[in-house]
Every structure is written in structure tokens, then in C-alpha cells.
């Protein structure tokens, strides 16, 4: 029988729920929420908790769309890091995963959206209130 233990933390069965939310590694990456100034939920993270958070955001349509893109990019980057561990055998440091999320999002949003004049330093502070209302 195949070993289904999480290869990243070794502390749980690797399911989508575990991989994307409740794994200690994913939990660390989800501090992305602090970067985008959304209070970090108390207790263990779950996919449902993250989904509920995303569905109940306050703010404009554009703001909600931006946060949804950030959530999707975070899921994707966690998945990529998992695959590097699974298929290449090494762990990407969690801080590096978070840096990749910020960098990729900056490139995607500044190249593919109406926010062409996005400033890198303001992006790092997520100080965008006057740009995205
Ligand atoms: Zn894990």
C-alpha cells in the first residue's frame, strides 16, 4: 500500500485539504494573508475556513477579485512546492514560496491588468488603497 503521509511535514495524510490548508507548511505560507492585511484566522486552517474568508470579504468588486487571484496563486504555489518535494526531492523554504507568490503576482497583475503602473515597493507593503478601491 502506498504511503500517503504528507511528504512536507510528515504529520498528516496527504489530502487536498491537508496540502492546501492544514499542513504546517501551508499554514506558514498562508501568512500571505497578513501581507494583504486580512486578519489571520485563529486555530488550525482548513480549506473551508479559507473559502469562507474569501467569500465574505468586504470591499469593492476589484478588491475582491484581486484577493481571489492572490488566493488562487497561493494554492498554486503551495502545489508547486509540493511537487518539487515529491518529484525532485527537496524542500523549497516557505519564505521562498511566499516571495514567489508576491513576485509572480506582481508580474501578472502589472502586465495583465489595468494596473500597469503598480509600484514594487508599494506592492511589497500591499499599500494599494488609492490604486485599487
Ligand atoms: Zn503536511
Tab-separated table of C-alpha atoms and ligand atoms in Angstrom:
chain	number	residue	atom	x	y	z
A	1	UNK	CA	0.000	0.000	0.000
A	2	UNK	CA	1.304	3.441	-0.927
A	3	UNK	CA	2.464	5.773	1.833
A	4	UNK	CA	0.024	8.667	1.954
A	5	UNK	CA	1.820	10.589	4.699
A	6	UNK	CA	2.480	14.216	3.825
A	7	UNK	CA	5.979	14.466	2.437
A	8	UNK	CA	6.368	18.051	3.588
A	9	UNK	CA	5.516	17.876	7.299
A	10	UNK	CA	5.249	14.123	7.876
A	11	UNK	CA	2.369	14.757	10.272
A	12	UNK	CA	-0.789	14.003	8.354
A	13	UNK	CA	-2.333	12.137	5.490
A	14	UNK	CA	-1.740	13.997	2.257
A	15	UNK	CA	-5.150	15.101	1.038
A	16	UNK	CA	-6.056	18.293	-0.797
A	17	UNK	CA	-7.387	19.660	2.497
A	18	UNK	CA	-4.108	18.892	4.240
A	19	UNK	CA	-1.857	20.017	1.408
A	20	UNK	CA	-3.533	23.361	0.723
A	21	UNK	CA	-4.628	24.421	4.194
A	22	UNK	CA	-3.950	22.378	7.307
A	23	UNK	CA	-0.354	21.253	6.622
A	24	UNK	CA	2.140	23.135	8.775
A	25	UNK	CA	3.933	24.183	5.593
A	26	UNK	CA	0.735	25.550	4.027
A	27	UNK	CA	-0.152	27.250	7.310
A	28	UNK	CA	3.151	29.136	7.129
A	29	UNK	CA	2.574	30.158	3.514
A	30	UNK	CA	-0.908	31.436	4.356
A	31	UNK	CA	0.726	34.241	6.310
A	32	UNK	CA	0.279	35.820	2.886
A	33	UNK	CA	-2.995	36.938	4.488
A	34	UNK	CA	-1.049	39.177	6.854
A	35	UNK	CA	0.748	40.704	3.872
A	36	UNK	CA	-2.580	41.595	2.254
A	37	UNK	CA	-3.860	42.906	5.587
A	38	UNK	CA	-6.506	40.251	6.209
A	39	UNK	CA	-6.527	39.078	9.836
A	40	UNK	CA	-5.056	35.599	10.110
A	41	UNK	CA	-7.715	33.132	11.319
A	42	UNK	CA	-7.294	31.678	14.792
A	43	UNK	CA	-6.634	27.980	15.209
A	44	UNK	CA	-5.960	25.366	12.587
A	45	UNK	CA	-6.536	26.369	8.997
A	46	UNK	CA	-8.958	24.453	6.826
A	47	UNK	CA	-9.899	24.788	3.196
A	48	UNK	CA	-13.462	25.671	4.233
A	49	UNK	CA	-12.156	28.403	6.531
A	50	UNK	CA	-10.123	29.919	3.682
A	51	UNK	CA	-13.066	29.619	1.282
A	52	UNK	CA	-15.403	31.263	3.825
A	53	UNK	CA	-12.876	34.059	4.312
A	54	UNK	CA	-12.702	34.635	0.554
A	55	UNK	CA	-16.487	34.595	0.130
A	56	UNK	CA	-17.084	37.081	2.945
A	57	UNK	CA	-14.591	39.818	2.121
A	58	UNK	CA	-15.589	43.430	2.465
A	59	UNK	CA	-14.580	45.817	-0.283
A	60	UNK	CA	-15.094	46.670	-3.897
A	61	UNK	CA	-15.543	44.189	-6.722
A	62	UNK	CA	-11.995	44.911	-7.928
A	63	UNK	CA	-10.575	44.384	-4.437
A	64	UNK	CA	-12.380	41.051	-4.068
A	65	UNK	CA	-11.141	39.973	-7.488
A	66	UNK	CA	-7.557	40.861	-6.544
A	67	UNK	CA	-7.790	38.897	-3.288
A	68	UNK	CA	-9.298	35.914	-5.152
A	69	UNK	CA	-6.326	35.967	-7.545
A	70	UNK	CA	-3.960	36.051	-4.565
A	71	UNK	CA	-5.724	33.040	-3.035
A	72	UNK	CA	-5.503	31.079	-6.290
A	73	UNK	CA	-1.824	31.981	-6.704
A	74	UNK	CA	-1.167	30.864	-3.133
A	75	UNK	CA	-2.856	27.494	-3.728
A	76	UNK	CA	-0.896	27.106	-6.956
A	77	UNK	CA	2.451	27.950	-5.325
A	78	UNK	CA	1.790	25.510	-2.453
A	79	UNK	CA	1.007	22.850	-5.057
A	80	UNK	CA	4.209	23.651	-6.974
A	81	UNK	CA	6.295	23.423	-3.787
A	82	UNK	CA	4.672	20.071	-3.006
A	83	UNK	CA	5.593	18.777	-6.456
A	84	UNK	CA	9.207	19.923	-6.132
A	85	UNK	CA	9.440	17.926	-2.887
A	86	UNK	CA	7.617	14.925	-4.358
A	87	UNK	CA	9.393	14.704	-7.704
A	88	UNK	CA	12.740	16.439	-7.159
A	89	UNK	CA	13.264	15.575	-3.510
A	90	UNK	CA	13.980	18.942	-1.950
A	91	UNK	CA	12.018	21.410	0.128
A	92	UNK	CA	11.572	24.947	-1.056
A	93	UNK	CA	11.843	27.149	2.055
A	94	UNK	CA	8.436	28.579	2.964
A	95	UNK	CA	9.743	32.139	2.862
A	96	UNK	CA	10.878	31.477	-0.715
A	97	UNK	CA	7.367	30.228	-1.570
A	98	UNK	CA	5.883	33.451	-0.184
A	99	UNK	CA	8.444	35.533	-2.116
A	100	UNK	CA	7.487	33.681	-5.313
A	101	UNK	CA	3.806	34.390	-4.693
A	102	UNK	CA	4.486	38.119	-4.310
A	103	UNK	CA	6.812	38.274	-7.318
A	104	UNK	CA	4.624	36.252	-9.681
A	105	UNK	CA	1.513	38.163	-8.721
A	106	UNK	CA	3.291	41.468	-9.226
A	107	UNK	CA	4.389	40.428	-12.704
A	108	UNK	CA	0.989	39.024	-13.663
A	109	UNK	CA	-1.018	41.944	-12.346
A	110	UNK	CA	1.273	44.684	-13.634
A	111	UNK	CA	1.445	43.070	-17.092
A	112	UNK	CA	-2.053	41.640	-17.487
A	113	UNK	CA	-4.410	44.033	-15.718
A	114	UNK	CA	-5.435	47.657	-15.802
A	115	UNK	CA	-2.893	48.361	-13.026
A	116	UNK	CA	0.103	48.843	-15.305
A	117	UNK	CA	1.748	51.402	-13.033
A	118	UNK	CA	1.917	49.147	-9.999
A	119	UNK	CA	4.934	50.048	-7.874
A	120	UNK	CA	7.066	47.176	-6.500
A	121	UNK	CA	7.740	48.785	-3.107
A	122	UNK	CA	4.099	49.625	-2.595
A	123	UNK	CA	3.221	46.099	-3.701
A	124	UNK	CA	5.542	44.642	-1.056
A	125	UNK	CA	3.746	46.742	1.579
A	126	UNK	CA	0.415	45.980	-0.092
A	127	UNK	CA	-0.250	49.695	0.114
A	128	UNK	CA	-2.726	49.912	-2.757
A	129	UNK	CA	-5.768	51.613	-1.297
A	130	UNK	CA	-5.583	54.536	-3.736
A	131	UNK	CA	-4.873	52.253	-6.691
A	132	UNK	CA	-7.472	49.567	-6.011
A	133	UNK	CA	-10.519	50.749	-4.142
B	1	LIG	ZN1	1.843	18.252	5.763
